[in-house]
mmCIF file of C-alpha atoms and ligand atoms in Angstrom:
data_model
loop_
_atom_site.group_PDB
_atom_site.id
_atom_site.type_symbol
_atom_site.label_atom_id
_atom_site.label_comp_id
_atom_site.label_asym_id
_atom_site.label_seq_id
_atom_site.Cartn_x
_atom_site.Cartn_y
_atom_site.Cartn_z
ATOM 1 C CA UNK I 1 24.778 37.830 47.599
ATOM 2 C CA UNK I 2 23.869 34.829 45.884
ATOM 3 C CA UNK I 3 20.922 35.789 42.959
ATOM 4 C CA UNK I 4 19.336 33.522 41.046
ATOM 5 C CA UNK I 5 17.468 35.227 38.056
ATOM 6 C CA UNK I 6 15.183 33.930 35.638
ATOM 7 C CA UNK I 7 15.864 34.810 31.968
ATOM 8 C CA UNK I 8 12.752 35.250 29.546
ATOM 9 C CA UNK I 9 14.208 36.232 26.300
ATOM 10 C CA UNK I 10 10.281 35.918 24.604
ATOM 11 C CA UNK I 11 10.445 36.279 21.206
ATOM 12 C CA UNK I 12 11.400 38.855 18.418
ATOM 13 C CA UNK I 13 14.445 41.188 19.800
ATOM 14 C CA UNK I 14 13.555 39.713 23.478
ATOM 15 C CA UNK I 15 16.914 37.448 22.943
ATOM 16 C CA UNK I 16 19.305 40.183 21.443
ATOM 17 C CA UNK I 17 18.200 43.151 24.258
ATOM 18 C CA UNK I 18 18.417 40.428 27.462
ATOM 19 C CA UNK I 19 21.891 39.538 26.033
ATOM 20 C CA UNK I 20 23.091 42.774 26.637
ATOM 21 C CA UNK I 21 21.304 43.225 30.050
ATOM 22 C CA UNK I 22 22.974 39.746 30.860
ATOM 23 C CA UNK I 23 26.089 40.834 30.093
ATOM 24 C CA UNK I 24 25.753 43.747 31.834
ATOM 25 C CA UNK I 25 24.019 42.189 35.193
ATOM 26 C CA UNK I 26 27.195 39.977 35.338
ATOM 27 C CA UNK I 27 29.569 43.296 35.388
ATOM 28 C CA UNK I 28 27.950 44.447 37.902
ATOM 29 C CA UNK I 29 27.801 41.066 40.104
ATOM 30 C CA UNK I 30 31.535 40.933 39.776
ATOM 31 C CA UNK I 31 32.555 44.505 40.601
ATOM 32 C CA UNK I 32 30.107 44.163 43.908
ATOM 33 C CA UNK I 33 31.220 40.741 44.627
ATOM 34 C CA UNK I 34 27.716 39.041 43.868
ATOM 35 C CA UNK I 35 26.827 35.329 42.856
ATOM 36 C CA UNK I 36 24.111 35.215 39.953
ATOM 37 C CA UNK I 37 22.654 32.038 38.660
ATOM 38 C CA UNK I 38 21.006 32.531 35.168
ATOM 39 C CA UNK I 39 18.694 29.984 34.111
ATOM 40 C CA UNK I 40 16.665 30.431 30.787
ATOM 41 C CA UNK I 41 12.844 29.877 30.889
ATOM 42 C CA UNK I 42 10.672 29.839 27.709
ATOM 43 C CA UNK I 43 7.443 32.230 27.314
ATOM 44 C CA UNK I 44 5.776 33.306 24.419
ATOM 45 C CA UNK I 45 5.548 32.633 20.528
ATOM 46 C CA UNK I 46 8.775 30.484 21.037
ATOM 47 C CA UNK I 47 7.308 28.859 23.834
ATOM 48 C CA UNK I 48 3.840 28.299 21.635
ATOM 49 C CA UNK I 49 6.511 26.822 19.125
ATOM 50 C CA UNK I 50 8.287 24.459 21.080
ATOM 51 C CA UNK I 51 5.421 23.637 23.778
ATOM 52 C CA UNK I 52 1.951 24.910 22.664
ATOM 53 C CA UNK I 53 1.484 26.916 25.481
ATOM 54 C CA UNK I 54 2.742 30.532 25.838
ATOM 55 C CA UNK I 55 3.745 30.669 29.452
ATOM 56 C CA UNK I 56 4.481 26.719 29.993
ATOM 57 C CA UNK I 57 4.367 25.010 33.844
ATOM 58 C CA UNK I 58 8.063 24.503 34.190
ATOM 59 C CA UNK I 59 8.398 28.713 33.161
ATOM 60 C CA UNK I 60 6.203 29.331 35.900
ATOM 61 C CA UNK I 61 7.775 26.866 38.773
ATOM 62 C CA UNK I 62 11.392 28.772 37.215
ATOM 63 C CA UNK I 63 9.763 32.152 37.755
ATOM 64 C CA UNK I 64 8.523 30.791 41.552
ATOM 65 C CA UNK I 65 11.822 29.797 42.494
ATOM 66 C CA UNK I 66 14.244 32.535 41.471
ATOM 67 C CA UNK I 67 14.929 35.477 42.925
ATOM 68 C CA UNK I 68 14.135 37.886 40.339
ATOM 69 C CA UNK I 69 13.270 37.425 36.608
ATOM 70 C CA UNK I 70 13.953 39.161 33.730
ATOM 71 C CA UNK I 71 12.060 39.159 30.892
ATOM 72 C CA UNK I 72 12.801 40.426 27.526
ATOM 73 C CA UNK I 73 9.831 40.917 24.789
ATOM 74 C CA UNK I 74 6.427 38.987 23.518
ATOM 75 C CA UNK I 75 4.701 39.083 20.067
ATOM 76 C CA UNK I 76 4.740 38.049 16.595
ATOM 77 C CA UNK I 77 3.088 39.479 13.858
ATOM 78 C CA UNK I 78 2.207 36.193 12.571
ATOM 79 C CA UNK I 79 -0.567 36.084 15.280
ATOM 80 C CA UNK I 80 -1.003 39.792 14.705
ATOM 81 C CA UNK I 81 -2.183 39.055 11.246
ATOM 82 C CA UNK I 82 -4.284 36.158 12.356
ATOM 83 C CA UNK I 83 -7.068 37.583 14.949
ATOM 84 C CA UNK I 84 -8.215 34.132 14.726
ATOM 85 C CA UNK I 85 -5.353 32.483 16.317
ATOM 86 C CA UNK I 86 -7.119 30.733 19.417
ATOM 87 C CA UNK I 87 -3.186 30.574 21.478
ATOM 88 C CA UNK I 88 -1.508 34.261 21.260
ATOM 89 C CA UNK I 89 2.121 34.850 22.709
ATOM 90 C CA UNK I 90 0.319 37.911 24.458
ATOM 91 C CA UNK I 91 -1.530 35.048 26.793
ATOM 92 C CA UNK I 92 2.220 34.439 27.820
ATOM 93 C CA UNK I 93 2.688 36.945 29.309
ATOM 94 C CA UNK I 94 -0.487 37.913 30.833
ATOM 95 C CA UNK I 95 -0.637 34.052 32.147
ATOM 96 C CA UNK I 96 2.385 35.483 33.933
ATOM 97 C CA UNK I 97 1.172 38.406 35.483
ATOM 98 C CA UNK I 98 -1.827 36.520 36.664
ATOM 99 C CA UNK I 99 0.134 33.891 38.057
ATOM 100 C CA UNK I 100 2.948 35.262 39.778
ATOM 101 C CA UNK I 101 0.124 37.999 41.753
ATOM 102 C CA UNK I 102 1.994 40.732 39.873
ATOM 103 C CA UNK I 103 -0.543 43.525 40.208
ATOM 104 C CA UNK I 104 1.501 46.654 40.439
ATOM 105 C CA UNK I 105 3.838 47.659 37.081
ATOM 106 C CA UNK I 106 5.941 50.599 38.220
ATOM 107 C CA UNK I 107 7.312 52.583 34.946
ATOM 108 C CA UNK I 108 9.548 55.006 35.590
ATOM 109 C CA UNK I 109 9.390 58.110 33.135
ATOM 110 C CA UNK I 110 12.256 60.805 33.347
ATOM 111 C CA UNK I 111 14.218 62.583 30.524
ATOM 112 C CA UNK I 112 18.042 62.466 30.180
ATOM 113 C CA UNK I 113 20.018 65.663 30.237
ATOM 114 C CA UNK I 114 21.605 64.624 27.096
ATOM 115 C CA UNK I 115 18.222 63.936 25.316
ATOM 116 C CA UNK I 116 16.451 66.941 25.545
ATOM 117 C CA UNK I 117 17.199 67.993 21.843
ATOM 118 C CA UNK I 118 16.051 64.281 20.998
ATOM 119 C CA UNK I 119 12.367 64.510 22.388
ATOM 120 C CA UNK I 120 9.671 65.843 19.488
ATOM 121 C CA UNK I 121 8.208 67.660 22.594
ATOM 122 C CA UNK I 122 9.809 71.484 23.219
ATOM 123 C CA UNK I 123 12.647 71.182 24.702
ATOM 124 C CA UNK I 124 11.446 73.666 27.412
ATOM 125 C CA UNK I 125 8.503 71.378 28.690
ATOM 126 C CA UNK I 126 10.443 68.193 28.557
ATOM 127 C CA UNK I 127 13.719 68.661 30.782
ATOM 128 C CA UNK I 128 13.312 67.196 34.723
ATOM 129 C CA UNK I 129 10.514 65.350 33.968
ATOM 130 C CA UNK I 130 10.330 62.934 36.439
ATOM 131 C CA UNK I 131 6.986 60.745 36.269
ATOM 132 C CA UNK I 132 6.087 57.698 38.294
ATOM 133 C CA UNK I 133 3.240 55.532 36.507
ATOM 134 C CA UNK I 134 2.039 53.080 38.566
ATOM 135 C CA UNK I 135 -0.185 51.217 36.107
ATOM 136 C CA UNK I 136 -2.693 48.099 37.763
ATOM 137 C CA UNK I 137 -1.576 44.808 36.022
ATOM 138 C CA UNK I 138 -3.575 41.755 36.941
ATOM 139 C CA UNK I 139 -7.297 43.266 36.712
ATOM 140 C CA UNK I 140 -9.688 45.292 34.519
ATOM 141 C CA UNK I 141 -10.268 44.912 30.728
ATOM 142 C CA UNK I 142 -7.239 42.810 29.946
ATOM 143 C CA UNK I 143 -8.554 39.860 32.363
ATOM 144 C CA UNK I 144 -12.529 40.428 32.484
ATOM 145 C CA UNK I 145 -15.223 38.581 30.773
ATOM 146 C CA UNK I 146 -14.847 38.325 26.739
ATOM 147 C CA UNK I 147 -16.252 36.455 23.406
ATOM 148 C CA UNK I 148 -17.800 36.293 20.844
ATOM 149 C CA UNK I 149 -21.159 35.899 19.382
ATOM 150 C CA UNK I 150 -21.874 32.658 17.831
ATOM 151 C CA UNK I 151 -22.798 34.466 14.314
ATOM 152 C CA UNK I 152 -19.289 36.026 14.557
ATOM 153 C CA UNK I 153 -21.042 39.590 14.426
ATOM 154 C CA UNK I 154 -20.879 41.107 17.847
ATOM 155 C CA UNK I 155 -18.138 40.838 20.463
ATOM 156 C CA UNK I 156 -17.721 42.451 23.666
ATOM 157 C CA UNK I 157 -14.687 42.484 26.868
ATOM 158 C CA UNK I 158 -15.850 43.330 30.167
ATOM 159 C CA UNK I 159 -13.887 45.885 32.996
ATOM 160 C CA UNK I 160 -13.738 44.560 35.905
ATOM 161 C CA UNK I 161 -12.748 45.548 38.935
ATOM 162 C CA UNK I 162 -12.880 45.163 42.853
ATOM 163 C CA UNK I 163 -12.477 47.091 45.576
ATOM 164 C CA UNK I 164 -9.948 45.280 46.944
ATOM 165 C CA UNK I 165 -7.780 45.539 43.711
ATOM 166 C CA UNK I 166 -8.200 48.882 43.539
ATOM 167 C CA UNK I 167 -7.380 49.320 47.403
ATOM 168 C CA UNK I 168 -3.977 47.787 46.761
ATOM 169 C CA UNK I 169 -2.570 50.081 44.182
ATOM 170 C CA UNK I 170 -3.874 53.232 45.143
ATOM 171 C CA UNK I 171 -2.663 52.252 48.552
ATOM 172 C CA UNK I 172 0.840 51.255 46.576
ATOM 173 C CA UNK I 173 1.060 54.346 44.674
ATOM 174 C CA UNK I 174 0.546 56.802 47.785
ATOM 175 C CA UNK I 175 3.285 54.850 49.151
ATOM 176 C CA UNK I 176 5.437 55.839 46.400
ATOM 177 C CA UNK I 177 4.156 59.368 46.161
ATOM 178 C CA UNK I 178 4.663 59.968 49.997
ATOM 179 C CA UNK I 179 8.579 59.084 49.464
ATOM 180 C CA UNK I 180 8.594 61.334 46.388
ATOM 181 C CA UNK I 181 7.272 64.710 46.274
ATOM 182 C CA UNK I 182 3.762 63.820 47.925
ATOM 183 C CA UNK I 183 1.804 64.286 44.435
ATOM 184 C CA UNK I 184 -0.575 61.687 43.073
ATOM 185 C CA UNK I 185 -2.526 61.851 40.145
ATOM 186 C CA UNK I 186 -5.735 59.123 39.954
ATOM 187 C CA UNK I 187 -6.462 58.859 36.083
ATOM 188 C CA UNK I 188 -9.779 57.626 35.357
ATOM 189 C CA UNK I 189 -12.763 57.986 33.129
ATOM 190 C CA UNK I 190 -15.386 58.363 36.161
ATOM 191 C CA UNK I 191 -17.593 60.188 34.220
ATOM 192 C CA UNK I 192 -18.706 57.472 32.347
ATOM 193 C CA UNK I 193 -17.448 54.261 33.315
ATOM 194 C CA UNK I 194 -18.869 52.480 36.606
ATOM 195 C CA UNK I 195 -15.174 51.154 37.110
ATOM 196 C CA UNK I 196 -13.645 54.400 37.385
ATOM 197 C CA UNK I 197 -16.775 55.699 39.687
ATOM 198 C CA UNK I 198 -15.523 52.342 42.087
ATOM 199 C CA UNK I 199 -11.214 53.697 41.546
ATOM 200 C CA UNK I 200 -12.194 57.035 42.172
ATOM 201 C CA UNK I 201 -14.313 56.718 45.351
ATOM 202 C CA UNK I 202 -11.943 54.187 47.048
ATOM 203 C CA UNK I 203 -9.009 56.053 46.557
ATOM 204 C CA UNK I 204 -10.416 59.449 48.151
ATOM 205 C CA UNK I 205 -10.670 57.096 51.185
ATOM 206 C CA UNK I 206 -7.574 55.928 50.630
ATOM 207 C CA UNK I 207 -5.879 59.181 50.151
ATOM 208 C CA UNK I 208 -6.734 60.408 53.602
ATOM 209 C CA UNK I 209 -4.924 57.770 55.288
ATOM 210 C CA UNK I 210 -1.898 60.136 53.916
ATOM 211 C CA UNK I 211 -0.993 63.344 55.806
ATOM 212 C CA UNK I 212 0.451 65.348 53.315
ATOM 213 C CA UNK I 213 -0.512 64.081 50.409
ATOM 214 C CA UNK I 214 -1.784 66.132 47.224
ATOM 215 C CA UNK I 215 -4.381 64.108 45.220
ATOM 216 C CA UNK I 216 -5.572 65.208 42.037
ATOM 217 C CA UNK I 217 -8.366 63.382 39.783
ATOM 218 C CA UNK I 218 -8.212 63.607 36.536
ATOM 219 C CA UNK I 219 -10.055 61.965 33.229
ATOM 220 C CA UNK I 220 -7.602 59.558 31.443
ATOM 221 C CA UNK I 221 -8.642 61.474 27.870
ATOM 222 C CA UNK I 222 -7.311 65.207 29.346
ATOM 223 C CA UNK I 223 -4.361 63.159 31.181
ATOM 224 C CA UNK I 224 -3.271 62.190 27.928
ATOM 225 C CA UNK I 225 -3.443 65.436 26.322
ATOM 226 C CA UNK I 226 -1.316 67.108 30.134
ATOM 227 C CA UNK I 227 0.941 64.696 29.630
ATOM 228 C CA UNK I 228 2.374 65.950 26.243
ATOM 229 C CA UNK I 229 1.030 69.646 26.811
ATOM 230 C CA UNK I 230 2.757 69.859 30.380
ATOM 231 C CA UNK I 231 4.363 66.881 31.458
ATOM 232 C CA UNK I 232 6.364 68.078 34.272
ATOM 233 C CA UNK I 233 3.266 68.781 36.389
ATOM 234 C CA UNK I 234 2.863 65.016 36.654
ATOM 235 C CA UNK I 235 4.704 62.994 39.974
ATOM 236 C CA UNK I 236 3.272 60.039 40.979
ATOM 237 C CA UNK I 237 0.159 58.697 38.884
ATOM 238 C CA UNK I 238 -2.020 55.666 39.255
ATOM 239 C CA UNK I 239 -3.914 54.134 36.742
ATOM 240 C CA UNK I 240 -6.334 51.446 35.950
ATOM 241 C CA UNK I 241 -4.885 48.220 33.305
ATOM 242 C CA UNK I 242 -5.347 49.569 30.109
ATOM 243 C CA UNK I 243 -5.285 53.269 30.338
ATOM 244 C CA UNK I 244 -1.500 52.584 32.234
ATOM 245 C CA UNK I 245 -1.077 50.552 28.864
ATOM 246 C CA UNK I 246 -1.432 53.532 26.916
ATOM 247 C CA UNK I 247 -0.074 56.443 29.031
ATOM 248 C CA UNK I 248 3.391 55.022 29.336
ATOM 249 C CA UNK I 249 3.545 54.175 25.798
ATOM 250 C CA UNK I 250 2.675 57.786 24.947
ATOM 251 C CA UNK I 251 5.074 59.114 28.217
ATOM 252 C CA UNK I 252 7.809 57.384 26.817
ATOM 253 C CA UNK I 253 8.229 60.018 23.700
ATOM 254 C CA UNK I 254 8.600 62.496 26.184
ATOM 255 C CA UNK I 255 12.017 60.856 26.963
ATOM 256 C CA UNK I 256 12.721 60.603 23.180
ATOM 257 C CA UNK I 257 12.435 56.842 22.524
ATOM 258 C CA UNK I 258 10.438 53.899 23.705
ATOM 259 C CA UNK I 259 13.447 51.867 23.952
ATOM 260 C CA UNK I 260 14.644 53.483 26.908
ATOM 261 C CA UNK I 261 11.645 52.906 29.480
ATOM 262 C CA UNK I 262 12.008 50.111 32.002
ATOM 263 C CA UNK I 263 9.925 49.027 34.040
ATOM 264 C CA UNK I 264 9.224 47.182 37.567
ATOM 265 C CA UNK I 265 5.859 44.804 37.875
ATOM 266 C CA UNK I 266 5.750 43.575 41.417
ATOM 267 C CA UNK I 267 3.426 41.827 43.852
ATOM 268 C CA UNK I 268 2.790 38.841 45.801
ATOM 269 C CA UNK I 269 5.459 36.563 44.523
ATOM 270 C CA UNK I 270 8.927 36.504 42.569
ATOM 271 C CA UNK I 271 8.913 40.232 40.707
ATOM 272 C CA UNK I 272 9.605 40.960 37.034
ATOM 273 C CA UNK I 273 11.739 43.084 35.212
ATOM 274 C CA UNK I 274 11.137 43.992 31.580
ATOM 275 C CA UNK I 275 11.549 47.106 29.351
ATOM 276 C CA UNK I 276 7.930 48.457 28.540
ATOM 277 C CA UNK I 277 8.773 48.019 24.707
ATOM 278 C CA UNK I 278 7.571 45.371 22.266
ATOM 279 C CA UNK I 279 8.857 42.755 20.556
ATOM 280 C CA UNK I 280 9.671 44.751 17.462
ATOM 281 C CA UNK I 281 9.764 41.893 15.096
ATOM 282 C CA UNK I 282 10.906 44.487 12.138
ATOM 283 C CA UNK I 283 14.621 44.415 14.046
ATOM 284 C CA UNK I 284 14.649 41.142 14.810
ATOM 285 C CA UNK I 285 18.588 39.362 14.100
ATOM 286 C CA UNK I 286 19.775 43.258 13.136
ATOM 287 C CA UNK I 287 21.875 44.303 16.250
ATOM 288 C CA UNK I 288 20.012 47.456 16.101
ATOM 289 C CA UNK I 289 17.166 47.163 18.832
ATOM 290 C CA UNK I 290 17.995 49.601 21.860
ATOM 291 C CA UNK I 291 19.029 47.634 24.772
ATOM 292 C CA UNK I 292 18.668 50.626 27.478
ATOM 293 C CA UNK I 293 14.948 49.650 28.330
ATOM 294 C CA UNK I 294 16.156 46.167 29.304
ATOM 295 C CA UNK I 295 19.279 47.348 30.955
ATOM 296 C CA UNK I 296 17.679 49.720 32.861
ATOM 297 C CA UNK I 297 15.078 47.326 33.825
ATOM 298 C CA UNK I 298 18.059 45.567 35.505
ATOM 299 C CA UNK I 299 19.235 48.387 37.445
ATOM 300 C CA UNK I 300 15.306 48.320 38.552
ATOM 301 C CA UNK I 301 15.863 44.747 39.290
ATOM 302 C CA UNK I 302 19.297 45.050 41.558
ATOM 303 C CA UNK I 303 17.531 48.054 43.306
ATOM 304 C CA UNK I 304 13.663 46.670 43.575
ATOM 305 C CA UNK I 305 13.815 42.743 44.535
ATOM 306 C CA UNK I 306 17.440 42.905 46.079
ATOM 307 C CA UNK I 307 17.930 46.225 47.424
ATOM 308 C CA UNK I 308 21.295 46.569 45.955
ATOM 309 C CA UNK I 309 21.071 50.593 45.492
ATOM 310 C CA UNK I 310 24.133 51.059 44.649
ATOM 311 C CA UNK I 311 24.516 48.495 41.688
ATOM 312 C CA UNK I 312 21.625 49.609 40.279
ATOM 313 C CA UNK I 313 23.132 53.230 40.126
ATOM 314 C CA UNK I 314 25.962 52.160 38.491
ATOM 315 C CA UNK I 315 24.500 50.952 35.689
ATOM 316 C CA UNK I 316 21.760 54.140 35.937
ATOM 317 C CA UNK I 317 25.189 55.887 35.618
ATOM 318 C CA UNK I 318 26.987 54.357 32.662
ATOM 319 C CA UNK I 319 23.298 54.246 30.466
ATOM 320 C CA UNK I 320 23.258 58.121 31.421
ATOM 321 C CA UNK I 321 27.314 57.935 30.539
ATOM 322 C CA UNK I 322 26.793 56.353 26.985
ATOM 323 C CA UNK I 323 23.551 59.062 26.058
ATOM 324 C CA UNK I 324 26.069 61.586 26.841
ATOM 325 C CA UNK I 325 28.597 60.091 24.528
ATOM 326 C CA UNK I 326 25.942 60.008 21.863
ATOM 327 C CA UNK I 327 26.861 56.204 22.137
ATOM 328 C CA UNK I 328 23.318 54.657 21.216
ATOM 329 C CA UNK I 329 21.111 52.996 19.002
ATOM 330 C CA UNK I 330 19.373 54.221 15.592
ATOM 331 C CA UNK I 331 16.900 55.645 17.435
ATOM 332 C CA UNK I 332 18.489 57.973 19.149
ATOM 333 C CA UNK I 333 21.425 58.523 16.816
ATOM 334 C CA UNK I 334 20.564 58.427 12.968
ATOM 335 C CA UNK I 335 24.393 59.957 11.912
ATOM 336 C CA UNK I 336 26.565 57.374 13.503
ATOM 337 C CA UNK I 337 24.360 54.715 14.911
ATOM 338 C CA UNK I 338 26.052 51.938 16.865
ATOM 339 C CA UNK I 339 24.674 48.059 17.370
ATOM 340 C CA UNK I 340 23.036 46.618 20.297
ATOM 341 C CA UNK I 341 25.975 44.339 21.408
ATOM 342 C CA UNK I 342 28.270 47.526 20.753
ATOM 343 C CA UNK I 343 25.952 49.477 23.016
ATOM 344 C CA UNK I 344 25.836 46.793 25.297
ATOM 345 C CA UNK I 345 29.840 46.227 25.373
ATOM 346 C CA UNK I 346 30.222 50.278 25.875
ATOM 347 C CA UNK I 347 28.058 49.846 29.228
ATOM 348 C CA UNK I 348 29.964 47.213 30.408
ATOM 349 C CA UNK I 349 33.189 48.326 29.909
ATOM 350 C CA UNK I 350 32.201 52.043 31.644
ATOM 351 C CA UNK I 351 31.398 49.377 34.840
ATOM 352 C CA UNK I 352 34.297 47.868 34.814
ATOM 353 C CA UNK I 353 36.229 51.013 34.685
ATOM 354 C CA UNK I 354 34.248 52.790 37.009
HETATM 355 C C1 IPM F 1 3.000 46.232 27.746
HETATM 356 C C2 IPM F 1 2.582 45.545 26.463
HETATM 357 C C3 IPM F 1 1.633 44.398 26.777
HETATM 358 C C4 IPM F 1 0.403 44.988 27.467
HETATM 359 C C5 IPM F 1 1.225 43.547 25.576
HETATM 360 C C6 IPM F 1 2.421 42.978 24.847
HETATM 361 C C7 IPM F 1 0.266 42.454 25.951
HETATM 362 O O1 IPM F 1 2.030 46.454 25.586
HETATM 363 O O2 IPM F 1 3.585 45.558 28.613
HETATM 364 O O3 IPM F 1 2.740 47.424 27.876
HETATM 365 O O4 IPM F 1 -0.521 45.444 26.789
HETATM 366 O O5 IPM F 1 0.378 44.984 28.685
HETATM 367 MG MG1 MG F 2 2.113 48.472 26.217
#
């Protein structure tokens, strides 16, 4: 096949963790005989540098035309430390979401044999967890109503949702859960927020369009505590915006690092591939972020907008290979650690070989 991919290194590690994934996209292209067609697009703090604007025009008519893009990390803390900044790199990548319809962020949650030990959840709880977070992207707080008083005093962001947004995830995520094990979990806060009343009321409609299916409702505050007290009772879940912000983040220590969780955001126009991570400025030019988020985020990519299953296990097989060989990054390996191009290298080599 002939691919052409969109690269959004962002900013802070973005560049060093998409270098790897490059490198490791174009193994797998030449051991299955594929065509890819890079081309680099700016978004982000980089892009506010060299453009003003975080997600510029010619990044989004890139993203349009291309089959696929993948997109590395957004954020520096020199807008962190400045809540006044008017133009955030955040925008960037929200402008992008918005843009490119991309209302559905799939993020995959499941532990590695081989990192078990690693997770600072019992061992016991943790192994074959295999969760399915299917957070809402383009709606709710993130993109409702905000400002600011004129005094500066008062402040307020609005969740919003529709029907119709809600309609298409839940409907989505049963999707997903009927090809799985036929669990779904709605997380909301319905007994409080009006918004979670509308989620929770549309999808038990929803729900029944699915013989088979097991629904359970649940409040996003006891979710969070299930998800480290039990975690393996979770399949599929579906979530509004910001609580799917915060659940994967806090899922991801289940696996034993953040830097391993891809993730999938898909909808009505090119999809996007990007490891659920930040920009983790701290690493930045230290060949010691973990590229395994963004890697696997490519296997998501060869297996989600090309359906190329069996590249995408390949690589699924030589990131589980290199965990095994205790062949990783600081944060999983504190004795011996080795450097993101190493880790990179190691994964591309196993392809080759394999
Ligand atoms: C994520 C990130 C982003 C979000 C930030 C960088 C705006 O945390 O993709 O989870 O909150 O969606
Ligand atoms: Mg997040």
């Amino acid at each position: 096949m002939n691919l052409n991919i969109a690269v959004l290194p962002g900013d802070g590690i973005g560049p060093e963790i998409i270098e790897e994934a490059k490198k490791v996209v174009l193994a797998v292209a030449k051991k299955y005989n594929h065509h890819i067609n890079f081309t680099f697009g700016l978004v982000g703090a980089t892009a506010i540098d060299e453009t003003g604007n975080p997600f510029p025009e010619k990044t989004f008519e890139l993203c349009k035309s291309s089959d696929a893009v993948l997109f590395g990390a957004i954020g520096d803390p020199k807008y962190d430390n400045d809540p006044k900044a008017k133009i955030r790199p955040e925008q960037g990548l929200l402008a992008m979401r918005k843009k490119l319809g991309l209302y559905a962020n799939v993020r995959p949650v499941t532990t590695f044999k081989s990192l078990v030990g690693k997770s600072p959840i019992r061992q016991d709880l943790v192994q074959d967890v295999d969760i399915m977070v299917i957070r809402e992207l383009t709606g709710g707080i993130y993109f409702g109503e905000k400002g600011r008083s004129e005094d500066g005093n008062s402040a307020f962001d609005t969740n919003y949702y529709t029907r119709a947004e809600v309609d298409r995830i839940v409907r989505l995520a049963c999707e997903y859960a009927m090809k799985r094990s036929k669990k779904l979990t709605v997380v909301d806060k319905a007994n409080v927020l009006e918004t979670s009343r509308l989620w929770r009321e549309t999808a038990q409609e929803i729900v029944k369009e699915y013989p088979g299916l097991t629904t359970d409702y649940m409040f996003v505050d006891n979710a969070a505590m299930q998800l480290i007290q039990a975690p393996g009772k979770f399949d599929v879940m579906v979530t509004e915006n910001m609580f799917g912000d915060i659940l994967t983040d806090e899922a991801s220590v289940i696996t034993g690092s953040l830097g391993l969780l891809p993730s999938a955001s898909i909808g009505t126009s090119t999809s996007v591939f990007e490891p659920i991570h930040g920009s983790y400025p701290q690493a930045t030019g230290k060949n010691i972020a973990n590229p395994l988020g963004t890697i696997l985020s490519a296997a998501m990519m060869f297996e989600y907008a090309f359906n190329l299953k069996e590249e995408a296990k390949s690589i699924e097989l030589a990131v589980e290979k290199s965990l095994e060989d205790n062949f990783t990054t600081e944060d999983l390996n504190t004795t011996s650690p080795k450097s993101t191009s190493e880790v990179g290298d190691w994964i591309v080599e196993y392809i080759e070989e394999g």
